[in-house]
Each structure stands twice: as structure tokens, then as C-alpha cells.
mmCIF file of C-alpha atoms in Angstrom:
data_model
loop_
_atom_site.group_PDB
_atom_site.id
_atom_site.type_symbol
_atom_site.label_atom_id
_atom_site.label_comp_id
_atom_site.label_asym_id
_atom_site.label_seq_id
_atom_site.Cartn_x
_atom_site.Cartn_y
_atom_site.Cartn_z
ATOM 1 C CA MET A 26 -33.598 82.730 -102.926
ATOM 2 C CA ALA A 27 -37.180 83.987 -102.883
ATOM 3 C CA LYS A 28 -37.168 84.234 -99.080
ATOM 4 C CA LYS A 29 -33.923 86.214 -99.121
ATOM 5 C CA LEU A 30 -35.374 88.586 -101.711
ATOM 6 C CA ILE A 31 -38.530 89.075 -99.639
ATOM 7 C CA ARG A 32 -36.445 89.788 -96.521
ATOM 8 C CA LYS A 33 -34.334 92.270 -98.467
ATOM 9 C CA ILE A 34 -37.385 94.059 -99.831
ATOM 10 C CA SER A 35 -38.920 94.114 -96.347
ATOM 11 C CA TYR A 36 -35.718 95.550 -94.857
ATOM 12 C CA CYS A 37 -35.445 98.249 -97.519
ATOM 13 C CA TRP A 38 -39.088 99.206 -97.030
ATOM 14 C CA ARG A 39 -38.716 99.469 -93.254
ATOM 15 C CA LEU A 40 -35.559 101.554 -93.655
ATOM 16 C CA PHE A 41 -37.425 103.950 -95.954
ATOM 17 C CA ALA A 42 -40.481 103.905 -93.663
ATOM 18 C CA THR A 43 -38.321 104.672 -90.621
ATOM 19 C CA GLY A 44 -36.797 107.684 -92.356
ATOM 20 C CA PHE A 45 -40.238 108.795 -93.496
ATOM 21 C CA SER A 46 -41.552 108.475 -89.929
ATOM 22 C CA PHE A 47 -38.842 110.708 -88.490
ATOM 23 C CA PHE A 48 -39.370 113.196 -91.319
ATOM 24 C CA SER A 49 -43.097 113.197 -90.515
ATOM 25 C CA PHE A 50 -42.314 113.737 -86.840
ATOM 26 C CA GLY A 51 -40.290 116.840 -87.690
ATOM 27 C CA VAL A 52 -42.977 118.208 -90.011
ATOM 28 C CA GLY A 53 -45.580 117.538 -87.338
ATOM 29 C CA GLY A 54 -43.574 119.542 -84.815
ATOM 30 C CA LEU A 55 -43.438 122.508 -87.183
ATOM 31 C CA LEU A 56 -47.172 122.279 -87.914
ATOM 32 C CA LEU A 57 -47.927 122.273 -84.199
ATOM 33 C CA TRP A 58 -45.726 125.320 -83.631
ATOM 34 C CA PHE A 59 -46.843 127.454 -86.564
ATOM 35 C CA LEU A 60 -50.451 126.340 -87.084
ATOM 36 C CA VAL A 61 -52.034 124.401 -84.220
ATOM 37 C CA PHE A 62 -50.689 126.298 -81.206
ATOM 38 C CA PRO A 63 -51.367 129.787 -82.637
ATOM 39 C CA THR A 64 -54.936 128.682 -83.345
ATOM 40 C CA LEU A 65 -55.372 127.310 -79.817
ATOM 41 C CA SER A 66 -53.884 130.465 -78.293
ATOM 42 C CA VAL A 67 -56.825 132.611 -79.425
ATOM 43 C CA LEU A 68 -59.240 130.537 -77.348
ATOM 44 C CA PRO A 69 -60.172 131.987 -73.939
ATOM 45 C CA GLY A 70 -58.608 130.622 -70.773
ATOM 46 C CA ASN A 71 -55.809 131.065 -68.260
ATOM 47 C CA ARG A 72 -52.233 129.779 -68.617
ATOM 48 C CA ARG A 73 -53.038 126.375 -67.107
ATOM 49 C CA GLN A 74 -55.920 125.895 -69.562
ATOM 50 C CA ARG A 75 -53.725 126.907 -72.504
ATOM 51 C CA ILE A 76 -51.069 124.412 -71.407
ATOM 52 C CA ALA A 77 -53.705 121.685 -71.061
ATOM 53 C CA ARG A 78 -54.916 122.329 -74.625
ATOM 54 C CA ALA A 79 -51.354 122.227 -75.931
ATOM 55 C CA GLN A 80 -50.615 118.991 -74.077
ATOM 56 C CA ASN A 81 -53.760 117.492 -75.526
ATOM 57 C CA ALA A 82 -52.647 118.493 -79.032
ATOM 58 C CA VAL A 83 -49.234 116.882 -78.474
ATOM 59 C CA HIS A 84 -50.971 113.767 -77.135
ATOM 60 C CA TYR A 85 -53.074 113.343 -80.281
ATOM 61 C CA SER A 86 -50.166 114.086 -82.625
ATOM 62 C CA PHE A 87 -48.041 111.450 -80.867
ATOM 63 C CA TYR A 88 -50.969 109.010 -80.989
ATOM 64 C CA ILE A 89 -51.102 109.502 -84.763
ATOM 65 C CA PHE A 90 -47.324 109.106 -85.036
ATOM 66 C CA ILE A 91 -47.293 105.774 -83.163
ATOM 67 C CA GLY A 92 -50.228 104.640 -85.301
ATOM 68 C CA LEU A 93 -48.288 105.587 -88.434
ATOM 69 C CA MET A 94 -45.230 103.574 -87.375
ATOM 70 C CA HIS A 95 -47.478 100.614 -86.627
ATOM 71 C CA ARG A 96 -49.478 100.738 -89.856
ATOM 72 C CA ILE A 97 -46.497 101.028 -92.195
ATOM 73 C CA GLY A 98 -44.832 98.008 -90.646
ATOM 74 C CA ILE A 99 -42.020 99.469 -88.530
ATOM 75 C CA MET A 100 -43.339 98.299 -85.171
ATOM 76 C CA THR A 101 -46.006 96.473 -83.233
ATOM 77 C CA TYR A 102 -46.947 97.297 -79.669
ATOM 78 C CA GLU A 103 -48.923 96.204 -76.641
ATOM 79 C CA ILE A 104 -50.059 98.005 -73.504
ATOM 80 C CA LYS A 105 -51.034 96.339 -70.247
ATOM 81 C CA GLY A 106 -52.566 98.290 -67.375
ATOM 82 C CA LEU A 107 -53.462 101.459 -69.295
ATOM 83 C CA GLU A 108 -56.445 101.971 -66.995
ATOM 84 C CA LYS A 109 -54.001 102.800 -64.165
ATOM 85 C CA LEU A 110 -52.770 105.921 -65.970
ATOM 86 C CA ASN A 111 -54.339 109.357 -66.590
ATOM 87 C CA ARG A 112 -54.954 110.189 -62.920
ATOM 88 C CA PRO A 113 -54.547 113.664 -61.376
ATOM 89 C CA GLY A 114 -51.387 114.144 -59.318
ATOM 90 C CA GLN A 115 -49.763 111.038 -60.780
ATOM 91 C CA LEU A 116 -45.999 110.713 -61.162
ATOM 92 C CA ILE A 117 -45.177 108.095 -63.786
ATOM 93 C CA VAL A 118 -41.632 106.734 -63.514
ATOM 94 C CA ALA A 119 -40.408 104.629 -66.417
ATOM 95 C CA ASN A 120 -37.280 103.023 -67.766
ATOM 96 C CA HIS A 121 -35.953 104.401 -71.041
ATOM 97 C CA PRO A 122 -34.711 101.804 -73.570
ATOM 98 C CA THR A 123 -35.585 103.559 -76.855
ATOM 99 C CA LEU A 124 -35.807 106.935 -78.543
ATOM 100 C CA VAL A 125 -39.598 106.775 -78.856
ATOM 101 C CA ASP A 126 -40.441 105.996 -75.196
ATOM 102 C CA ILE A 127 -41.698 109.468 -74.319
ATOM 103 C CA VAL A 128 -43.701 109.610 -77.552
ATOM 104 C CA PHE A 129 -45.265 106.239 -76.733
ATOM 105 C CA LEU A 130 -46.180 107.301 -73.197
ATOM 106 C CA ILE A 131 -47.596 110.712 -74.116
ATOM 107 C CA SER A 132 -49.619 109.101 -76.917
ATOM 108 C CA ARG A 133 -51.580 107.352 -74.154
ATOM 109 C CA ILE A 134 -51.739 110.185 -71.597
ATOM 110 C CA LYS A 135 -53.832 113.211 -72.549
ATOM 111 C CA HIS A 136 -52.396 115.801 -70.190
ATOM 112 C CA ALA A 137 -48.810 114.927 -69.318
ATOM 113 C CA ASN A 138 -45.879 117.095 -68.344
ATOM 114 C CA CYS A 139 -42.284 115.911 -68.576
ATOM 115 C CA ILE A 140 -38.678 116.972 -68.106
ATOM 116 C CA VAL A 141 -36.839 117.966 -71.280
ATOM 117 C CA LYS A 142 -33.114 118.303 -71.898
ATOM 118 C CA GLU A 143 -32.119 121.949 -72.077
ATOM 119 C CA SER A 144 -30.526 121.393 -75.505
ATOM 120 C CA LEU A 145 -33.903 120.442 -77.015
ATOM 121 C CA TRP A 146 -35.256 123.916 -76.312
ATOM 122 C CA ARG A 147 -33.154 125.045 -79.282
ATOM 123 C CA ASN A 148 -34.389 122.260 -81.565
ATOM 124 C CA PRO A 149 -36.672 123.887 -84.204
ATOM 125 C CA PHE A 150 -38.822 120.751 -84.477
ATOM 126 C CA MET A 151 -39.327 120.405 -80.704
ATOM 127 C CA ARG A 152 -39.282 124.001 -79.465
ATOM 128 C CA GLY A 153 -42.943 124.677 -80.257
ATOM 129 C CA PRO A 154 -44.387 121.702 -78.338
ATOM 130 C CA ILE A 155 -41.930 122.207 -75.450
ATOM 131 C CA LEU A 156 -42.812 125.859 -74.930
ATOM 132 C CA ASN A 157 -46.573 125.585 -75.416
ATOM 133 C CA ALA A 158 -47.080 122.370 -73.430
ATOM 134 C CA GLY A 159 -45.253 123.795 -70.422
ATOM 135 C CA TYR A 160 -42.562 121.120 -70.315
ATOM 136 C CA ILE A 161 -39.860 121.581 -67.684
ATOM 137 C CA SER A 162 -36.175 122.133 -68.444
ATOM 138 C CA ASN A 163 -33.449 120.170 -66.663
ATOM 139 C CA GLY A 164 -31.054 123.120 -66.921
ATOM 140 C CA ASP A 165 -31.388 124.123 -63.259
ATOM 141 C CA PRO A 166 -31.861 121.004 -61.062
ATOM 142 C CA GLU A 167 -33.287 122.841 -58.036
ATOM 143 C CA LYS A 168 -35.742 124.811 -60.155
ATOM 144 C CA MET A 169 -36.646 121.639 -62.057
ATOM 145 C CA ILE A 170 -37.508 119.765 -58.861
ATOM 146 C CA ALA A 171 -39.548 122.675 -57.489
ATOM 147 C CA GLU A 172 -41.548 123.043 -60.719
ATOM 148 C CA CYS A 173 -42.243 119.307 -60.928
ATOM 149 C CA VAL A 174 -43.418 119.186 -57.300
ATOM 150 C CA GLU A 175 -45.664 122.212 -57.857
ATOM 151 C CA TRP A 176 -47.146 120.609 -60.987
ATOM 152 C CA LEU A 177 -47.943 117.349 -59.187
ATOM 153 C CA GLN A 178 -49.377 119.031 -56.105
ATOM 154 C CA SER A 179 -51.665 121.120 -58.304
ATOM 155 C CA GLY A 180 -53.134 117.914 -59.758
ATOM 156 C CA GLY A 181 -50.994 117.580 -62.887
ATOM 157 C CA THR A 182 -49.484 114.390 -64.305
ATOM 158 C CA MET A 183 -45.724 113.992 -64.735
ATOM 159 C CA ILE A 184 -43.633 111.507 -66.717
ATOM 160 C CA ILE A 185 -40.039 111.050 -65.554
ATOM 161 C CA PHE A 186 -37.242 108.743 -66.672
ATOM 162 C CA PRO A 187 -35.086 108.334 -63.540
ATOM 163 C CA GLU A 188 -32.130 107.261 -65.706
ATOM 164 C CA GLY A 189 -32.078 110.739 -67.225
ATOM 165 C CA THR A 190 -31.167 109.322 -70.613
ATOM 166 C CA ARG A 191 -31.670 106.149 -72.627
ATOM 167 C CA SER A 192 -30.578 102.839 -71.108
ATOM 168 C CA VAL A 193 -27.424 101.125 -72.299
ATOM 169 C CA PRO A 194 -28.330 97.552 -73.364
ATOM 170 C CA GLY A 195 -26.800 94.933 -71.083
ATOM 171 C CA LYS A 196 -25.899 97.453 -68.385
ATOM 172 C CA PRO A 197 -27.620 97.651 -64.960
ATOM 173 C CA CYS A 198 -30.052 100.470 -64.214
ATOM 174 C CA ARG A 199 -28.397 103.598 -62.832
ATOM 175 C CA PHE A 200 -30.926 106.165 -61.641
ATOM 176 C CA GLN A 201 -30.366 109.805 -60.847
ATOM 177 C CA ARG A 202 -31.969 110.979 -57.614
ATOM 178 C CA GLY A 203 -34.045 113.826 -59.001
ATOM 179 C CA ALA A 204 -37.075 111.623 -59.677
ATOM 180 C CA VAL A 205 -37.237 110.247 -56.128
ATOM 181 C CA ALA A 206 -36.666 113.695 -54.632
ATOM 182 C CA ILE A 207 -39.659 114.935 -56.622
ATOM 183 C CA ALA A 208 -41.757 111.921 -55.608
ATOM 184 C CA LEU A 209 -41.038 112.303 -51.897
ATOM 185 C CA GLN A 210 -41.537 116.073 -51.828
ATOM 186 C CA ALA A 211 -44.798 115.932 -53.765
ATOM 187 C CA ASN A 212 -46.011 112.820 -51.889
ATOM 188 C CA LYS A 213 -48.622 112.007 -54.535
ATOM 189 C CA ILE A 214 -49.312 108.907 -56.666
ATOM 190 C CA VAL A 215 -46.201 107.128 -58.002
ATOM 191 C CA THR A 216 -46.807 104.565 -60.743
ATOM 192 C CA PRO A 217 -43.990 102.549 -62.360
ATOM 193 C CA VAL A 218 -44.111 101.748 -66.079
ATOM 194 C CA THR A 219 -41.789 99.179 -67.624
ATOM 195 C CA ILE A 220 -41.035 99.614 -71.316
ATOM 196 C CA SER A 221 -39.556 96.738 -73.300
ATOM 197 C CA CYS A 222 -38.371 96.629 -76.909
ATOM 198 C CA TYR A 223 -37.665 93.465 -78.923
ATOM 199 C CA PRO A 224 -35.371 93.346 -80.774
ATOM 200 C CA SER A 225 -33.400 96.218 -79.297
ATOM 201 C CA THR A 226 -33.417 99.324 -81.495
ATOM 202 C CA LEU A 227 -33.262 103.127 -81.315
ATOM 203 C CA THR A 228 -30.991 102.859 -78.290
ATOM 204 C CA LYS A 229 -28.419 105.403 -77.169
ATOM 205 C CA ALA A 230 -25.718 103.493 -79.063
ATOM 206 C CA GLU A 231 -27.615 103.293 -82.381
ATOM 207 C CA GLN A 232 -28.507 105.702 -85.160
ATOM 208 C CA TRP A 233 -32.077 105.797 -86.481
ATOM 209 C CA TYR A 234 -31.073 103.984 -89.682
ATOM 210 C CA GLN A 235 -29.542 101.014 -87.833
ATOM 211 C CA ILE A 236 -32.772 99.060 -87.901
ATOM 212 C CA PRO A 237 -33.216 95.387 -86.891
ATOM 213 C CA GLU A 238 -33.792 92.578 -89.372
ATOM 214 C CA HIS A 239 -37.525 92.629 -88.702
ATOM 215 C CA HIS A 240 -40.025 95.037 -87.143
ATOM 216 C CA PHE A 241 -39.632 95.737 -83.441
ATOM 217 C CA HIS A 242 -42.210 95.169 -80.717
ATOM 218 C CA LEU A 243 -42.693 97.812 -78.039
ATOM 219 C CA ALA A 244 -44.424 96.716 -74.838
ATOM 220 C CA MET A 245 -45.612 98.920 -71.971
ATOM 221 C CA HIS A 246 -46.511 97.289 -68.658
ATOM 222 C CA VAL A 247 -48.045 99.562 -66.005
ATOM 223 C CA GLY A 248 -47.263 98.380 -62.477
ATOM 224 C CA GLU A 249 -49.083 98.926 -59.208
ATOM 225 C CA ASP A 250 -48.722 102.247 -57.380
ATOM 226 C CA ILE A 251 -45.714 102.412 -55.079
ATOM 227 C CA PRO A 252 -46.620 103.230 -51.444
ATOM 228 C CA LEU A 253 -44.525 106.162 -50.244
ATOM 229 C CA ASP A 254 -45.334 106.088 -46.503
ATOM 230 C CA LYS A 255 -42.309 104.059 -45.415
ATOM 231 C CA PHE A 256 -39.952 106.306 -47.389
ATOM 232 C CA VAL A 257 -41.547 109.636 -46.438
ATOM 233 C CA GLN A 258 -41.130 108.807 -42.749
ATOM 234 C CA ILE A 259 -37.380 108.188 -43.011
ATOM 235 C CA GLN A 260 -35.108 110.881 -41.584
ATOM 236 C CA PRO A 261 -32.938 112.536 -42.701
ATOM 237 C CA LYS A 262 -34.432 113.060 -46.155
ATOM 238 C CA SER A 263 -31.135 112.293 -47.858
ATOM 239 C CA ILE A 264 -31.339 108.703 -46.585
ATOM 240 C CA ALA A 265 -34.982 108.450 -47.706
ATOM 241 C CA VAL A 266 -33.993 109.591 -51.203
ATOM 242 C CA ARG A 267 -31.126 107.105 -51.350
ATOM 243 C CA ARG A 268 -33.266 104.166 -50.201
ATOM 244 C CA PHE A 269 -36.160 104.966 -52.518
ATOM 245 C CA ASN A 270 -33.743 105.380 -55.413
ATOM 246 C CA GLN A 271 -32.271 101.949 -54.686
ATOM 247 C CA TYR A 272 -35.787 100.513 -54.467
ATOM 248 C CA LEU A 273 -36.612 101.860 -57.931
ATOM 249 C CA GLN A 274 -33.348 100.581 -59.401
ATOM 250 C CA ASP A 275 -34.008 97.110 -58.022
ATOM 251 C CA TYR A 276 -37.629 97.169 -59.184
ATOM 252 C CA PHE A 277 -36.810 98.106 -62.779
ATOM 253 C CA THR A 278 -33.856 95.739 -62.949
ATOM 254 C CA GLN A 279 -36.159 92.868 -61.950
ATOM 255 C CA GLN A 280 -38.899 94.006 -64.345
ATOM 256 C CA ARG A 281 -36.474 94.388 -67.217
ATOM 257 C CA GLU A 282 -35.152 90.863 -66.695
ATOM 258 C CA ARG A 283 -38.698 89.549 -66.406
ATOM 259 C CA TYR A 284 -39.863 91.070 -69.669
ATOM 260 C CA LEU A 285 -36.584 90.277 -71.432
ATOM 261 C CA THR A 286 -37.329 86.619 -70.793
ATOM 262 C CA TYR A 287 -40.957 87.237 -71.767
ATOM 263 C CA GLY A 288 -39.884 88.806 -75.041
ATOM 264 C CA LYS A 289 -37.747 85.828 -75.951
#
């Protein structure tokens, strides 16, 4: 009876803490928009420097948010291979099992750009960070690819989820081809990152309040850079894109199975 009561109290606390975390995330977005970014905008510098400062501010706010979720007992986490990140001209491709994946990644990368759903540009809690940090809309695919390639070739760092949306648990990886088109056109560093979550939570099929029976563990494993030479040389480019896309799907399917077993 005592154990059941303790589990119930723990569950109720984590449910409250989860709601509080998402509330804090929204408040943080408003503070960035109306306080932090206006303050940063008065500092001297060109557009690229202003974007870098904004990305740095988002990085630290996300770092605090992940720390908050950890300290109040919602989650634990581990990161392996962090030293391979934060390099100029680096395209980070990652799988996307949970709602907080991008937050987790940006919390560890100081100056990162990413692709954002067009609908989020109208979200009052996200609009400020999106606009000031120079994030790229997926509204126009051709323009999106061109802007991502330009960012990478100018020495910027990009985070892309090739799935385009959160994974469906138990379903095989299905990648869109935009990420590989960007990688092959930019021809810079491509680093895979596998994200695992145990037990599964905050997936596409779950609401934020559908929490697991105990805290979840988020793991980030940074793989070795993927050599692009053999793909860049393939002609026509459409075949190169298709083969590289299949390579990534196979890679992440194998990694996901590996770390699923690891998590158990």
C-alpha cells in the first residue's frame, strides 16, 4: 500500500511538473521576444552577428529548460560524443522521437540554425526566437534548400530532422529527401545524431499530459561524420539523393534498434 501511494504521489508530481515545464517554456519564449532580443538588438553588429547573438540566447534558454526538467524529476539524460558537435559548416541530421528533441540538441549547440514548420511562425511563444535566430521556414521547399545550403557554406551549423516530423513508435524510418539534397549541395560536414527515449513519451501520438509511469531517459549518441565523396560523384543527382536518403534511413533504423535494445 505504501509503495502504491508513493508511486501515485510521484506520478501526480511529475504530471504537475510537466505542465509547469511547458508553461515555463512558453513564458521563456515571451521573455526572449519582448525583453532579451530587444536588448540584444541595440548592440552593434551586422545581421549575421545579431543572429548569432540570438541563437546563443536561445541555446542558453534551452539549456536552462532541459536542466529544469531534469532537476524537478521529469527526465534524466545522457550525451555521448558531444565533442563532435559545434563545428563550423556542420550539418547535423537526427531522428525525431520526441517533442523536445530540437530543444535538447540546441541546448548543446551554441550557434545552430534549423528548419521550422511554417505554422510555428504564427505561434506567439515561438515567433520571437524563430524570427531573431534566423530559423528557416519549410513553406517553400526550393527556397528552404537554398537558404540551408547558403548557411552551411558560409560556415553556419544546421540541425535537420530528415523525417520532417516526429517518428511513429514501431514504424520504420521514412525520410524526406530535402535533408540529403541540402547535404549534397553544400558538401560540408554531415554528422548523424541518434536520439533515444525510454520509456517512449511526447511522441506524435501522445499529448503532453500522457506521461509514463516513471521519469523518462533521453539519450543522445553522436556518430562519426558521414563521408560524402561516393554520393557526390554519382550522376545524375537525383540518383545520388535517392541513394544517400536510403543510406540514412538504413543507418538510423539500425541505430534505433541498437539503442532500443540498449535502453531495455
